[in-house]
């Protein structure tokens, strides 16, 4: 089965991000395909490289980055939600006159059309969070 995953809550505000990560890993291990992971609303906070949790806590950003590298995942951060929360890649920083880049490895910034396309191309669109 082919899935697109939408995550709409931040990594440390709700269990949804943890659950989405665990589901995605389990689906891949079971042989399913993940077409895209789309981070929306506060879910874009999963994609910032400025996250520094305590040493004894899980680092969801790092876990997502590692999973993306391991399985060549397409992980998209919604551009409008990212801009509102100060998450920038090189292109968005330059376009908006910002001097910092803080998108985590494995994540890319793109538009809401990527979520729609993922839903069309997949057997199931699963939403984690609000």
N, CA and C of each residue as an Amber inpcrd file, in Angstrom:
protein
   390
   0.8500000  -1.1750000   0.0000000   0.0000000   0.0000000   0.0000000
   0.8910000   1.2320000   0.0000000   0.4390000   2.2890000  -0.6580000
   1.1860000   3.5440000  -0.7570000   0.4920000   4.5870000   0.1200000
   1.2850000   5.2120000   1.0050000   0.7580000   6.2030000   1.9410000
   1.3740000   7.5700000   1.7110000   0.5810000   8.6090000   1.9410000
   1.0820000   9.9520000   2.1790000   0.7210000  10.2730000   3.6200000
   1.6710000  10.8160000   4.3380000   1.5080000  11.1240000   5.7580000
   1.4940000  12.6320000   5.9360000   0.5040000  13.1410000   6.6660000
   0.4560000  14.5580000   7.0180000   0.6210000  14.6790000   8.5240000
   1.5140000  15.5590000   8.9460000   1.7420000  15.8020000  10.3710000
   1.4730000  17.2780000  10.6390000   0.5380000  17.5400000  11.5460000
   0.0850000  18.9170000  11.7660000   0.4010000  19.4580000  13.1540000
   1.1270000  18.7250000  13.9630000   1.4800000  19.2120000  15.2980000
   2.9840000  19.1570000  15.5010000   3.4510000  19.9960000  16.3720000
   4.8770000  20.0830000  16.6570000   5.4120000  18.8410000  17.3460000
   6.7260000  18.7070000  17.3440000   7.3410000  17.4900000  17.8690000
   7.2280000  17.3140000  19.3790000   7.0170000  18.3820000  20.1250000
   6.9910000  18.2550000  21.5790000   5.7210000  18.8150000  22.1970000
   4.6960000  19.0400000  21.3820000   3.4410000  19.5780000  21.8990000
   2.3350000  18.5360000  21.9620000   2.5300000  17.4180000  21.2860000
   1.4720000  16.4230000  21.1680000   2.0950000  15.0980000  20.7600000
   1.4630000  14.0200000  21.0740000   1.9580000  12.6820000  20.7430000
   1.8980000  12.3820000  19.2420000   1.1730000  13.1760000  18.4770000
   0.9470000  12.8850000  17.0600000   2.2380000  12.7590000  16.2570000
   3.2220000  13.5930000  16.5210000   4.4830000  13.5120000  15.7780000
   5.2030000  12.1990000  16.0470000   5.2360000  11.7930000  17.3070000
   5.8430000  10.4980000  17.6590000   5.1020000   9.3500000  16.9890000
   3.7840000   9.3960000  17.0350000   2.9710000   8.3390000  16.4430000
   3.1700000   8.2740000  14.9300000   3.2200000   9.4300000  14.2850000
   3.4470000   9.4730000  12.8330000   4.8050000   8.8800000  12.4850000
   5.8260000   9.2320000  13.2550000   7.1630000   8.6860000  13.0050000
   7.1540000   7.1590000  13.1560000   6.5660000   6.6800000  14.2430000
   6.5360000   5.2280000  14.4950000   5.7150000   4.4980000  13.4260000
   4.5980000   5.0940000  13.0030000   3.7980000   4.4840000  11.9440000
   4.5970000   4.4250000  10.6440000   5.2360000   5.5230000  10.2900000
   5.9990000   5.5790000   9.0460000   7.1110000   4.5510000   9.0400000
   7.8460000   4.4560000  10.1280000   8.9150000   3.4570000  10.2230000
   8.3440000   2.0460000  10.1070000   7.2680000   1.7570000  10.8240000
   6.6620000   0.4230000  10.7960000   6.1280000   0.0930000   9.3990000
   5.5090000   1.0580000   8.7380000   4.9830000   0.8240000   7.3860000
   6.1160000   0.4930000   6.4210000   7.2120000   1.2260000   6.5060000
   8.3600000   0.9520000   5.6370000   8.9450000  -0.4290000   5.9180000
   9.0670000  -0.7780000   7.1830000   9.6100000  -2.0850000   7.5600000
   8.7000000  -3.2240000   7.1190000   7.3950000  -2.9520000   7.0050000
   6.4320000  -3.9630000   6.5570000   6.3450000  -4.0390000   5.0290000
   7.1250000  -3.2100000   4.3440000   7.1580000  -3.2640000   2.8860000
   6.2250000  -2.3090000   2.1640000   5.5730000  -1.4200000   2.9050000
   4.6990000  -0.4320000   2.2830000   5.5350000   0.7250000   1.7380000
   4.9220000   1.5120000   0.8710000   5.5970000   2.6660000   0.2850000
   5.0710000   3.9450000   0.9240000   5.9810000   4.8450000   1.2320000
   5.6010000   6.1720000   1.6980000   5.8700000   7.1320000   0.5500000
   4.7960000   7.6400000  -0.0440000   4.9360000   8.5520000  -1.1800000
   5.5260000   9.8830000  -0.7230000   5.0100000  10.3980000   0.3800000
   5.4760000  11.6920000   0.8730000   5.0820000  11.8300000   2.3390000
   5.9110000  12.5600000   3.0830000   5.5630000  12.9940000   4.4310000
   5.4600000  14.5120000   4.3540000   4.2780000  15.0290000   4.6700000
   4.0130000  16.4660000   4.5440000   3.7910000  17.0550000   5.9280000
   4.5870000  18.0510000   6.2670000   4.5090000  18.7150000   7.5720000
   3.7720000  20.0310000   7.3940000   2.6870000  20.1880000   8.1590000
   1.7560000  21.3020000   7.9730000   1.4830000  21.9630000   9.3170000
   1.0260000  23.1850000   9.3220000   0.7550000  23.9540000  10.5420000
   1.9560000  23.8440000  11.4860000   1.7370000  23.5760000  12.7690000
   2.8610000  23.4630000  13.7120000   3.7350000  22.2440000  13.4440000
   3.2760000  21.3400000  12.6070000   4.0840000  20.1710000  12.2450000
   5.3790000  20.5400000  11.5550000   5.4460000  21.7450000  10.9590000
   6.6860000  22.1710000  10.3070000   7.8320000  22.2640000  11.3010000
   7.5140000  22.4020000  12.5910000   8.5680000  22.4810000  13.6110000
   9.3550000  21.1810000  13.7400000   8.8620000  20.1050000  13.1520000
   9.6350000  18.8640000  13.0920000  10.8460000  19.0240000  12.1820000
  10.8360000  20.0370000  11.3140000  11.8630000  20.1940000  10.2970000
  12.8950000  21.2700000  10.5540000  12.9820000  21.7950000  11.7640000
  13.9900000  22.8000000  12.0580000  15.2560000  22.1580000  12.6210000
  16.3830000  22.6140000  12.1400000  17.6580000  22.0890000  12.6450000
  18.0480000  22.7510000  13.9610000  17.2700000  23.7240000  14.4110000
  17.5830000  24.4150000  15.6630000  16.9900000  23.7290000  16.8900000
  16.3950000  22.5720000  16.7150000  15.8450000  21.8260000  17.8410000
  16.9720000  21.1810000  18.6270000  17.0130000  21.4490000  19.9320000
  18.0380000  20.8540000  20.7900000  17.3510000  20.3380000  22.0610000
  16.7810000  19.1260000  21.9900000  16.1230000  18.5810000  23.1830000
  17.1640000  18.1530000  24.2240000  16.7470000  17.9870000  25.4680000
  17.6730000  17.4860000  26.4820000  18.2670000  16.1370000  26.0580000
  19.4450000  15.8320000  26.5490000  20.1450000  14.6100000  26.1480000
  19.3610000  13.3370000  26.4250000  18.5060000  13.3530000  27.4350000
  17.7560000  12.1430000  27.7730000  16.3870000  12.0820000  27.0900000
  16.1230000  12.9980000  26.1660000  14.8500000  13.0370000  25.4500000
  15.0840000  12.6360000  23.9900000  14.0170000  12.2110000  23.3200000
  14.1410000  11.8420000  21.9130000  14.2620000  13.1080000  21.0760000
  14.9800000  12.9990000  19.9660000  15.1610000  14.1160000  19.0470000
  14.4240000  13.7640000  17.7630000  13.1540000  14.1650000  17.6890000
  12.3200000  13.7840000  16.5390000  12.8560000  14.3280000  15.2250000
  13.3900000  15.5310000  15.2280000  13.9540000  16.0760000  13.9930000
  15.0520000  15.1680000  13.4750000  15.9310000  14.7530000  14.3530000
  17.0300000  13.8670000  13.9540000  16.4950000  12.5090000  13.5010000
  15.4930000  11.9830000  14.1980000  14.9070000  10.6990000  13.8120000
  14.2900000  10.7800000  12.4200000  13.5480000  11.8620000  12.1350000
  12.9610000  12.0410000  10.8030000  14.0570000  12.1640000   9.7430000
  15.0990000  12.9470000  10.0310000  16.2000000  13.1100000   9.0660000
  16.8720000  11.7770000   8.7650000  17.1130000  10.9870000   9.7940000
  17.7430000   9.6760000   9.6040000  16.8440000   8.7400000   8.8000000
  15.5350000   8.7640000   9.0950000  14.5970000   7.9190000   8.3620000
  14.5300000   8.3310000   6.8890000  14.5440000   9.6240000   6.6390000
  14.5180000  10.1230000   5.2610000  15.7520000   9.6640000   4.4980000
  16.9070000   9.7370000   5.1340000  18.1360000   9.3080000   4.4770000
  18.1380000   7.8010000   4.2370000  17.7120000   7.0540000   5.2270000
  17.6980000   5.5870000   5.1420000  16.7620000   5.0800000   4.0400000
  15.6130000   5.7460000   3.8700000  14.5860000   5.2510000   2.9380000
  14.3240000   6.2080000   1.7690000  15.1600000   7.2190000   1.6100000
  14.9970000   8.1830000   0.5260000  13.5840000   8.7790000   0.5180000
  13.1260000   9.2180000   1.6800000  11.7780000   9.7610000   1.8230000
  11.6830000  11.1840000   1.2730000  10.5480000  11.4950000   0.7050000
  10.2210000  12.8400000   0.2800000   9.5090000  13.5200000   1.4530000
  10.2230000  14.3970000   2.1590000   9.6610000  15.0710000   3.3350000
   9.5380000  16.5580000   3.0270000   8.2980000  17.0270000   2.9930000
   7.9960000  18.3930000   2.5740000   7.4350000  19.1860000   3.7480000
   7.9740000  20.3810000   3.9130000   7.5030000  21.3390000   4.9070000
   6.7080000  22.4030000   4.1590000   5.4940000  22.6600000   4.5710000
   4.6340000  23.6630000   3.9290000   5.2880000  25.0410000   3.9980000
   5.4180000  25.6910000   2.8510000   6.1220000  26.9640000   2.7730000
   5.4490000  28.0510000   3.6150000   4.1370000  28.1840000   3.5360000
   3.4530000  29.2370000   4.2940000   3.5770000  29.0120000   5.7970000
   3.3830000  27.7800000   6.2250000   3.5070000  27.4620000   7.6500000
   4.9470000  27.6370000   8.1230000   5.9060000  27.2820000   7.2830000
   7.3280000  27.4300000   7.6420000   7.6940000  28.9000000   7.7860000
   7.2510000  29.7340000   6.8490000   7.5640000  31.1640000   6.9320000
   6.9920000  31.7830000   8.1970000   5.7770000  31.3850000   8.5530000
   5.1460000  31.9280000   9.7630000   5.9020000  31.5340000  11.0320000
   6.6350000  30.4300000  10.9550000   7.3320000  29.9150000  12.1350000
   8.8510000  30.0690000  12.0400000   9.3050000  30.8050000  11.0360000
  10.7220000  31.1200000  10.9280000  11.6090000  29.9820000  10.4680000
  11.0660000  29.0740000   9.6770000  11.8610000  27.9630000   9.1500000
  12.2000000  28.2890000   7.7010000  13.4900000  28.3280000   7.3910000
  13.9530000  28.7740000   6.0830000  14.9650000  27.8130000   5.4790000
  14.8420000  27.6230000   4.1710000  15.9170000  26.9880000   3.4170000
  16.6470000  28.1160000   2.6870000  17.6310000  27.7890000   1.8880000
  18.4280000  28.8210000   1.2280000  17.5810000  29.7160000   0.3230000
  16.7110000  29.1030000  -0.4660000  15.8850000  29.8730000  -1.3960000
  14.9220000  30.8110000  -0.6960000  14.2350000  30.3160000   0.3340000
  13.2690000  31.1420000   1.0590000  13.9720000  32.2480000   1.8500000
  15.1210000  31.9500000   2.4230000  15.8720000  32.9710000   3.1600000
  16.2870000  34.0970000   2.2240000  16.8010000  33.7500000   1.0630000
  17.2320000  34.7600000   0.0980000  16.0430000  35.5930000  -0.3850000
  14.9480000  34.9120000  -0.7190000  13.7540000  35.5980000  -1.2250000
  13.1800000  36.5720000  -0.1980000  13.2970000  36.2300000   1.0980000
  12.7040000  37.0400000   2.1570000  13.7060000  37.9070000   2.9050000
  14.9450000  37.9530000   2.4380000  15.9550000  38.8060000   3.0640000
  16.3530000  38.3560000   4.4590000  16.3260000  37.0540000   4.6990000
  16.6940000  36.4860000   6.0020000  18.1150000  35.9250000   5.8900000
  18.9180000  36.1010000   6.9270000  20.3130000  35.6750000   6.8470000
  20.5500000  34.2550000   7.3590000  19.5540000  33.6080000   7.9120000
  19.7610000  32.2800000   8.4800000  19.0060000  31.1890000   7.7490000
  19.5860000  30.0030000   7.7730000  18.9670000  28.8140000   7.1860000
  18.8720000  27.7840000   8.3010000  17.6860000  27.2550000   8.5300000
  17.5370000  26.2960000   9.6240000  16.6910000  25.0730000   9.2620000
  16.5540000  24.7820000   7.9810000  15.8300000  23.5670000   7.5840000
  16.7460000  22.3720000   7.8570000  16.1960000  21.3450000   8.4490000
  16.9770000  20.1630000   8.8160000  17.2660000  19.2970000   7.5920000
  18.3140000  18.4970000   7.6550000  18.6300000  17.5940000   6.5450000
  17.4590000  16.6600000   6.2410000  17.2050000  16.4630000   4.9600000
  16.1360000  15.5630000   4.5290000  14.7960000  16.2330000   4.3240000
  14.6570000  17.4620000   4.8030000  13.4210000  18.2100000   4.6520000
  13.5770000  19.2090000   3.5070000  12.4680000  19.4960000   2.8260000
  12.4620000  20.5300000   1.8010000  11.2010000  21.3640000   1.9590000
  11.2840000  22.6050000   1.5520000  10.1410000  23.5070000   1.6340000
   9.4480000  23.5410000   0.2780000   8.1290000  23.3820000   0.3040000
   7.3440000  23.4350000  -0.9230000   5.9180000  23.8280000  -0.5750000
   5.0670000  23.8830000  -1.5770000   3.7030000  24.3510000  -1.3950000
   2.6960000  23.2710000  -1.0390000   1.5150000  23.7210000  -0.7280000
   0.4050000  22.8570000  -0.3400000  -0.0020000  21.9030000  -1.4580000
   0.3100000  22.2570000  -2.6880000   0.0200000  21.3730000  -3.8180000
   0.6900000  20.0190000  -3.6760000   1.8090000  19.9710000  -2.9640000
   2.5050000  18.7040000  -2.7360000   1.6670000  17.7620000  -1.8640000
   0.8980000  18.3330000  -0.9340000   0.0020000  17.5120000  -0.1110000
  -1.1330000  16.9670000  -0.9730000  -1.7230000  17.8150000  -1.8020000
  -2.8180000  17.3910000  -2.6780000  -2.3370000  16.2970000  -3.6260000
  -1.1950000  16.5200000  -4.2570000  -0.6420000  15.5340000  -5.1830000
  -0.3520000  14.2200000  -4.4640000   0.1500000  14.3000000  -3.2430000
   0.4110000  13.0840000  -2.4680000  -0.8580000  12.2980000  -2.1900000
  -1.9280000  13.0120000  -1.8460000  -3.1950000  12.3500000  -1.6050000
  -3.7410000  11.6640000  -2.8420000  -3.5600000  12.2920000  -3.9920000
  -4.0380000  11.7240000  -5.2590000  -3.2150000  10.4910000  -5.6400000
  -1.9060000  10.5520000  -5.4370000  -1.0130000   9.4720000  -5.8550000
  -0.9900000   8.2820000  -4.9000000  -1.5110000   8.4410000  -3.7060000
  -1.4310000   7.4030000  -2.6820000  -2.7510000   6.6500000  -2.5140000
  -2.6430000   5.4660000  -1.9260000  -3.8540000   4.7090000  -1.5880000
  -4.5470000   5.3360000  -0.3730000  -3.7520000   5.8700000   0.5430000
  -4.2950000   6.4650000   1.7670000  -3.5130000   7.7150000   2.1250000
  -4.2340000   8.7300000   2.5800000  -3.6470000   9.9320000   3.1830000
  -3.9710000   9.8540000   4.6650000  -2.9360000   9.7440000   5.4780000
  -3.1250000   9.6580000   6.9310000  -2.7230000  10.9720000   7.5690000
  -3.5890000  11.4950000   8.4400000  -3.3470000  12.7770000   9.0890000
  -3.0950000  12.5240000  10.5720000  -1.9750000  13.0290000  11.0610000
  -1.6150000  12.9240000  12.4640000  -1.6270000  14.3310000  13.0530000
  -2.4850000  14.5440000  14.0140000  -2.5950000  15.8700000  14.6440000
  -3.8870000  16.5400000  14.2560000  -3.9670000  17.8190000  14.5910000
  -5.1910000  18.6080000  14.4140000  -5.8330000  18.4180000  13.0770000
